[in-house]
XYZ file of C-alpha atoms in Angstrom:
413
model
C 125.443 -58.660 -43.916
C 127.368 -57.020 -45.359
C 126.952 -58.111 -48.932
C 123.758 -58.030 -47.956
C 123.328 -54.035 -47.263
C 126.066 -53.628 -49.989
C 128.717 -52.052 -46.494
C 132.119 -52.079 -45.352
C 132.399 -54.430 -42.663
C 133.231 -52.213 -40.290
C 130.235 -50.379 -40.747
C 128.055 -53.173 -40.682
C 130.245 -54.202 -37.226
C 129.120 -50.742 -35.123
C 125.110 -52.238 -35.420
C 126.863 -54.309 -32.017
C 127.372 -50.823 -30.747
C 125.162 -49.520 -31.773
C 122.803 -52.457 -29.665
C 124.643 -52.286 -26.753
C 123.787 -47.961 -26.260
C 120.305 -48.443 -26.725
C 119.966 -51.368 -23.494
C 122.200 -48.186 -21.636
C 119.526 -46.361 -22.339
C 116.875 -48.178 -22.093
C 118.362 -49.855 -18.253
C 118.140 -46.603 -17.396
C 114.726 -44.685 -18.371
C 113.601 -47.861 -18.915
C 113.719 -50.567 -16.265
C 113.320 -48.457 -13.034
C 109.919 -47.874 -14.758
C 109.076 -51.931 -12.614
C 109.222 -49.653 -9.409
C 106.711 -46.962 -10.229
C 104.357 -48.814 -12.984
C 101.845 -52.986 -13.444
C 104.693 -55.137 -14.313
C 102.276 -57.087 -16.091
C 101.159 -54.877 -18.162
C 104.950 -53.166 -18.410
C 107.003 -56.639 -19.770
C 103.782 -57.955 -21.929
C 103.974 -53.617 -23.457
C 108.028 -54.221 -24.248
C 108.390 -57.856 -25.409
C 105.364 -56.806 -27.609
C 107.758 -54.351 -28.789
C 110.687 -55.768 -29.334
C 108.946 -58.107 -31.246
C 107.571 -55.894 -33.904
C 111.139 -54.362 -34.153
C 112.285 -57.998 -35.296
C 110.049 -57.751 -37.945
C 111.539 -54.434 -39.818
C 115.022 -55.220 -38.520
C 114.583 -58.541 -40.746
C 113.478 -56.733 -43.730
C 115.817 -54.382 -43.292
C 116.623 -52.279 -46.660
C 119.793 -49.839 -45.061
C 122.364 -50.218 -43.309
C 121.687 -46.261 -41.170
C 116.988 -48.141 -40.490
C 119.304 -51.028 -39.243
C 121.620 -49.403 -37.020
C 118.341 -47.374 -35.602
C 116.654 -49.790 -35.100
C 119.331 -52.550 -33.070
C 119.397 -49.402 -30.623
C 115.863 -49.131 -29.934
C 115.586 -52.923 -29.870
C 117.758 -52.538 -26.302
C 116.320 -49.433 -24.960
C 112.936 -51.843 -25.560
C 114.860 -55.107 -24.932
C 114.873 -54.587 -21.307
C 112.707 -57.190 -20.288
C 115.031 -59.877 -17.998
C 115.771 -56.044 -15.775
C 112.242 -55.567 -14.970
C 111.725 -59.774 -14.091
C 114.965 -60.014 -11.434
C 113.190 -57.432 -9.345
C 110.151 -58.507 -9.947
C 110.488 -61.912 -9.150
C 112.266 -61.136 -5.841
C 108.780 -59.209 -4.963
C 106.849 -62.728 -4.840
C 109.599 -65.213 -3.823
C 109.991 -66.035 0.580
C 112.673 -63.567 1.846
C 114.281 -67.246 2.587
C 114.560 -68.112 -0.984
C 114.667 -65.124 -2.867
C 118.335 -66.341 -3.477
C 117.651 -69.812 -5.382
C 114.327 -68.420 -7.490
C 116.982 -65.272 -8.688
C 119.654 -67.341 -9.586
C 117.196 -69.315 -11.505
C 116.741 -66.424 -13.234
C 119.464 -65.477 -14.107
C 120.403 -69.213 -14.751
C 117.593 -69.055 -17.394
C 119.088 -65.751 -19.015
C 122.840 -67.105 -19.441
C 120.939 -70.078 -21.076
C 119.244 -68.304 -22.923
C 122.005 -65.814 -24.703
C 124.081 -68.781 -24.851
C 122.013 -70.784 -26.974
C 121.270 -68.108 -28.727
C 124.678 -67.578 -30.208
C 125.766 -71.120 -30.875
C 121.330 -71.334 -33.102
C 122.077 -67.567 -34.308
C 125.306 -68.852 -35.490
C 124.488 -72.398 -36.925
C 121.523 -70.965 -38.551
C 123.552 -67.514 -40.197
C 126.095 -69.880 -41.781
C 123.988 -71.822 -43.607
C 121.629 -69.891 -44.552
C 121.112 -65.811 -43.921
C 120.589 -63.523 -40.805
C 117.471 -62.948 -41.814
C 116.368 -66.003 -40.830
C 118.127 -65.360 -37.463
C 115.668 -62.013 -37.344
C 112.282 -64.360 -38.567
C 113.899 -66.749 -35.509
C 113.915 -64.602 -32.963
C 110.143 -62.913 -34.283
C 108.669 -66.613 -33.952
C 110.119 -66.841 -30.162
C 109.590 -63.924 -28.738
C 105.642 -64.487 -30.413
C 106.235 -67.143 -28.101
C 107.279 -65.678 -24.902
C 104.497 -62.809 -25.380
C 101.584 -65.545 -25.083
C 103.896 -67.481 -22.580
C 103.728 -63.780 -20.126
C 100.058 -63.265 -21.083
C 99.055 -66.077 -19.251
C 101.562 -66.749 -16.683
C 102.949 -63.428 -15.426
C 100.715 -62.477 -11.852
C 99.791 -59.522 -11.967
C 100.627 -56.594 -9.237
C 99.004 -53.182 -8.512
C 102.205 -50.512 -8.929
C 104.949 -50.574 -5.852
C 104.833 -46.768 -6.025
C 101.731 -45.103 -7.823
C 102.224 -41.194 -5.854
C 106.383 -40.882 -7.650
C 106.226 -39.218 -10.633
C 108.854 -40.691 -13.463
C 111.681 -37.273 -12.523
C 111.229 -38.535 -8.720
C 112.162 -42.059 -10.057
C 115.038 -40.244 -11.577
C 116.184 -38.172 -9.179
C 115.802 -41.177 -6.723
C 117.186 -43.415 -8.659
C 120.221 -40.976 -8.234
C 119.996 -40.300 -4.717
C 120.680 -44.241 -4.555
C 123.660 -44.374 -6.119
C 125.313 -41.161 -3.774
C 123.483 -42.292 -0.172
C 123.547 -46.705 0.539
C 127.065 -48.070 0.739
C 125.861 -51.869 0.654
C 125.233 -50.424 -2.595
C 128.355 -48.419 -3.352
C 130.148 -51.752 -2.227
C 128.723 -53.848 -5.074
C 128.824 -51.528 -7.668
C 133.101 -51.305 -6.853
C 133.324 -55.218 -7.335
C 130.507 -55.764 -9.896
C 132.619 -53.300 -11.696
C 135.673 -55.116 -11.558
C 134.049 -58.692 -11.398
C 133.351 -57.815 -15.017
C 135.682 -56.499 -15.950
C 137.998 -60.107 -14.699
C 135.145 -62.380 -17.199
C 135.439 -60.420 -19.623
C 139.192 -59.864 -19.742
C 139.195 -64.222 -19.671
C 136.614 -64.649 -22.612
C 138.285 -61.929 -25.010
C 141.699 -62.770 -24.079
C 140.931 -66.347 -24.321
C 140.298 -66.555 -28.342
C 144.215 -64.970 -28.531
C 145.567 -67.310 -26.626
C 143.658 -70.456 -28.075
C 144.082 -68.592 -31.841
C 148.501 -68.712 -31.445
C 150.774 -71.059 -30.151
C 150.588 -73.926 -28.810
C 147.303 -74.078 -29.494
C 146.634 -72.598 -32.366
C 142.687 -73.468 -32.750
C 140.428 -72.940 -35.505
C 136.649 -70.033 -35.102
C 134.897 -72.928 -34.230
C 136.268 -74.638 -31.535
C 137.292 -72.047 -30.012
C 133.947 -71.525 -30.283
C 132.451 -74.193 -28.633
C 134.282 -73.091 -25.261
C 131.666 -70.896 -25.236
C 128.976 -73.854 -24.299
C 131.626 -75.062 -21.723
C 130.128 -72.123 -19.936
C 126.653 -73.274 -19.984
C 127.844 -76.093 -17.832
C 128.732 -74.213 -15.518
C 125.358 -71.968 -15.690
C 124.086 -74.820 -14.589
C 125.606 -75.168 -11.128
C 123.534 -71.903 -9.904
C 120.070 -72.971 -7.408
C 122.271 -74.681 -5.905
C 124.632 -71.493 -5.621
C 121.357 -69.678 -4.912
C 120.632 -72.169 -1.595
C 124.525 -71.284 -0.673
C 123.553 -67.443 -0.138
C 119.821 -68.197 1.083
C 121.427 -69.921 4.601
C 125.173 -68.001 5.502
C 123.894 -64.630 3.860
C 125.213 -62.581 0.753
C 128.703 -61.575 1.631
C 130.461 -64.073 2.678
C 128.993 -65.842 -1.248
C 130.204 -63.520 -2.796
C 133.684 -63.873 -0.519
C 133.706 -67.726 -0.859
C 132.935 -66.741 -4.779
C 135.625 -64.116 -5.018
C 138.642 -66.694 -3.775
C 137.466 -68.660 -6.147
C 137.240 -67.341 -8.708
C 141.238 -65.688 -8.116
C 141.857 -69.075 -7.264
C 141.000 -69.554 -11.393
C 142.721 -67.152 -11.938
C 146.052 -67.636 -10.400
C 146.493 -71.407 -12.175
C 145.019 -69.968 -15.691
C 147.979 -67.476 -15.115
C 150.335 -70.085 -14.008
C 149.587 -73.218 -17.154
C 146.738 -71.584 -19.486
C 148.971 -71.150 -22.138
C 150.402 -74.839 -21.569
C 147.597 -77.699 -21.263
C 144.018 -77.336 -22.299
C 142.705 -79.148 -19.466
C 143.167 -76.069 -17.164
C 141.888 -73.403 -19.241
C 138.269 -76.330 -20.093
C 138.748 -75.867 -16.469
C 138.831 -72.067 -16.219
C 136.320 -71.328 -18.469
C 133.843 -73.811 -16.185
C 134.766 -71.602 -12.784
C 134.627 -68.862 -13.635
C 131.447 -68.900 -15.442
C 130.002 -69.933 -12.821
C 131.054 -68.570 -9.684
C 131.204 -65.239 -11.306
C 127.027 -65.857 -11.924
C 127.459 -67.391 -8.059
C 129.073 -62.981 -6.859
C 125.960 -61.381 -9.551
C 123.240 -63.192 -7.356
C 124.834 -62.183 -3.939
C 125.553 -58.653 -5.094
C 121.157 -58.161 -6.526
C 120.171 -59.939 -2.810
C 122.189 -57.323 -0.941
C 120.967 -54.494 -2.694
C 117.708 -55.616 -3.872
C 117.570 -55.927 1.200
C 117.648 -52.186 0.588
C 115.052 -51.333 -0.012
C 111.374 -53.346 -1.226
C 109.537 -50.529 -2.955
C 113.268 -49.814 -5.608
C 114.622 -52.782 -5.558
C 114.490 -51.795 -9.800
C 116.097 -48.615 -9.499
C 118.858 -50.352 -7.274
C 119.411 -53.544 -9.934
C 119.691 -50.665 -12.799
C 121.701 -49.310 -11.263
C 124.086 -52.216 -10.947
C 123.353 -53.014 -14.157
C 125.072 -49.589 -15.497
C 128.135 -50.869 -13.811
C 128.215 -53.924 -16.033
C 128.499 -51.714 -18.416
C 131.295 -50.157 -16.972
C 133.438 -53.040 -16.235
C 132.958 -54.924 -20.171
C 134.125 -51.244 -21.594
C 137.683 -51.806 -18.655
C 137.974 -55.144 -19.078
C 138.128 -55.747 -23.475
C 140.372 -52.657 -23.849
C 142.613 -53.053 -21.578
C 142.862 -56.988 -21.367
C 142.970 -56.945 -24.881
C 145.574 -54.097 -25.044
C 147.359 -56.271 -22.320
C 147.947 -59.199 -24.182
C 148.838 -58.056 -27.188
C 151.491 -56.572 -26.216
C 153.249 -58.400 -22.450
C 150.981 -62.433 -23.786
C 148.170 -64.387 -22.058
C 150.118 -64.264 -18.572
C 150.360 -60.664 -18.462
C 145.880 -60.334 -19.575
C 146.052 -63.580 -16.615
C 147.745 -62.121 -13.856
C 145.202 -57.884 -14.954
C 142.934 -60.487 -13.531
C 144.447 -61.409 -10.259
C 144.618 -58.387 -9.518
C 141.114 -57.058 -10.135
C 139.786 -60.020 -8.199
C 142.103 -58.990 -5.706
C 141.288 -54.548 -5.435
C 137.323 -57.064 -5.183
C 138.627 -58.430 -1.818
C 140.083 -54.488 -0.960
C 136.960 -53.799 -1.872
C 134.965 -56.692 0.096
C 136.424 -56.053 3.679
C 136.675 -52.306 4.063
C 133.121 -52.861 4.351
C 132.026 -56.835 7.104
C 129.190 -58.490 6.237
C 127.227 -57.907 9.877
C 127.487 -53.317 9.359
C 124.501 -51.479 9.525
C 122.857 -50.352 6.569
C 124.263 -46.462 6.761
C 127.787 -47.726 7.902
C 130.408 -47.360 5.072
C 133.414 -49.008 6.661
C 134.260 -50.805 9.451
C 133.329 -54.352 11.003
C 130.090 -53.027 12.889
C 128.571 -55.728 15.085
C 132.483 -58.333 14.533
C 133.039 -60.315 11.009
C 132.264 -63.615 12.667
C 128.351 -65.578 10.968
C 125.174 -63.326 12.446
C 122.802 -65.272 11.596
C 120.221 -62.707 13.568
C 122.009 -60.443 10.944
C 120.624 -61.939 8.306
C 116.971 -62.737 10.015
C 116.249 -58.475 10.234
C 118.762 -57.821 6.369
C 115.378 -60.575 5.164
C 112.506 -58.801 7.166
C 113.301 -55.250 8.082
C 113.596 -54.332 4.571
C 111.012 -55.575 3.396
C 109.022 -54.663 7.061
C 111.194 -50.299 6.190
C 111.244 -49.818 2.337
C 107.970 -48.428 1.766
C 109.511 -45.588 4.817
C 112.262 -44.684 2.545
C 110.820 -44.304 -0.541
C 108.970 -41.455 2.055
C 112.079 -40.372 3.264
C 114.124 -40.516 -0.456
C 111.195 -38.590 -1.479
C 110.758 -35.328 1.808
C 107.415 -36.543 2.212
C 107.328 -37.208 6.228
C 109.419 -36.646 8.258
C 107.745 -39.276 10.796
C 108.307 -42.069 8.334
C 111.515 -42.791 9.644
C 110.470 -43.367 12.590
C 109.604 -47.258 12.246
C 112.562 -48.083 9.699
C 115.808 -46.391 12.746
C 113.763 -48.660 15.280
C 114.186 -52.100 13.045
C 117.301 -51.394 12.263
C 118.035 -50.970 16.060
C 116.995 -54.638 15.551
C 113.285 -53.989 17.363
C 111.955 -55.342 14.097
C 113.713 -58.802 15.092
């Protein structure tokens, strides 16, 4: 690509950063529109726009234009973040986690396969062919979305775009479960990013000395972990999201401890950790999404956008801190950093117990044991009272808060 644009490698290296900046912008300012407009039309429009941008990227001859288009591509390529809350709305509450986990598995599988296929095509042909392939794939997606995605009325037709952004900020500072999920997700993504970034250094150095090709194949091991997603979703639906976060975090802590002890001694350890890290990280993701989706049915796109923003913070922290620690202190210290991050997640999780009321910030209200009644209330009350929550956020009436309070008192069960 650098040769094609007659630019240095450092100039071309900014392109992925530009895409990430655009994606962050789209996550904040476009994906929340799923709570305000018809999502079918929004999804079709976004796929159509990204297809057109792919055409422009494939034909671009100027690096400045290409980087600008990369920002636009990232901003409009937020369709998955609209689909996830949509799926949560369409399925029954008792199957919600399983459905979301299947969608997450598809998203992750697409990302991993896309990287592998793009690498193969780019190796044997040119980078422009990768974008030609993307144009064809997006056209197929556009046709499929037109015939498959159902149409539903907008969820909050009375809200303005300013109201959407305002309530998104309000939820960020007034919902204990959302803040807990954000803090856990930042640390989880940081630990995950630290592992995969430093794995390249570990496998390329002593005692393995693997080539770049062999190192890249380790990413395929994560595909096997992705297929465990639906099983994890069923566990979440049966035992509750809080306990699923606990189990996944403990497993990640154990795996990272094993890697800290023997990751640089035997390749079999690395293979096992690669599989487990992706599998339990996905379990964590779906569990956290299930927790925040129970806050309000009418604000799921906004809540998902807030949780998604924590992903970027975690990636920056994990990649930068992990690289620094590895290069200065070695692979054991980098693995110890991830162990500390998973320990922090357990601390944040235990600050607020599994049966706490919606607006309880600290403690173990309702006890620690699994509460089937509480799980039932989370599934039914959140959907029954979400409209009154939206009314409260926009200060419509004080009467709208009455049914919600009685619901969280357990009367709706």
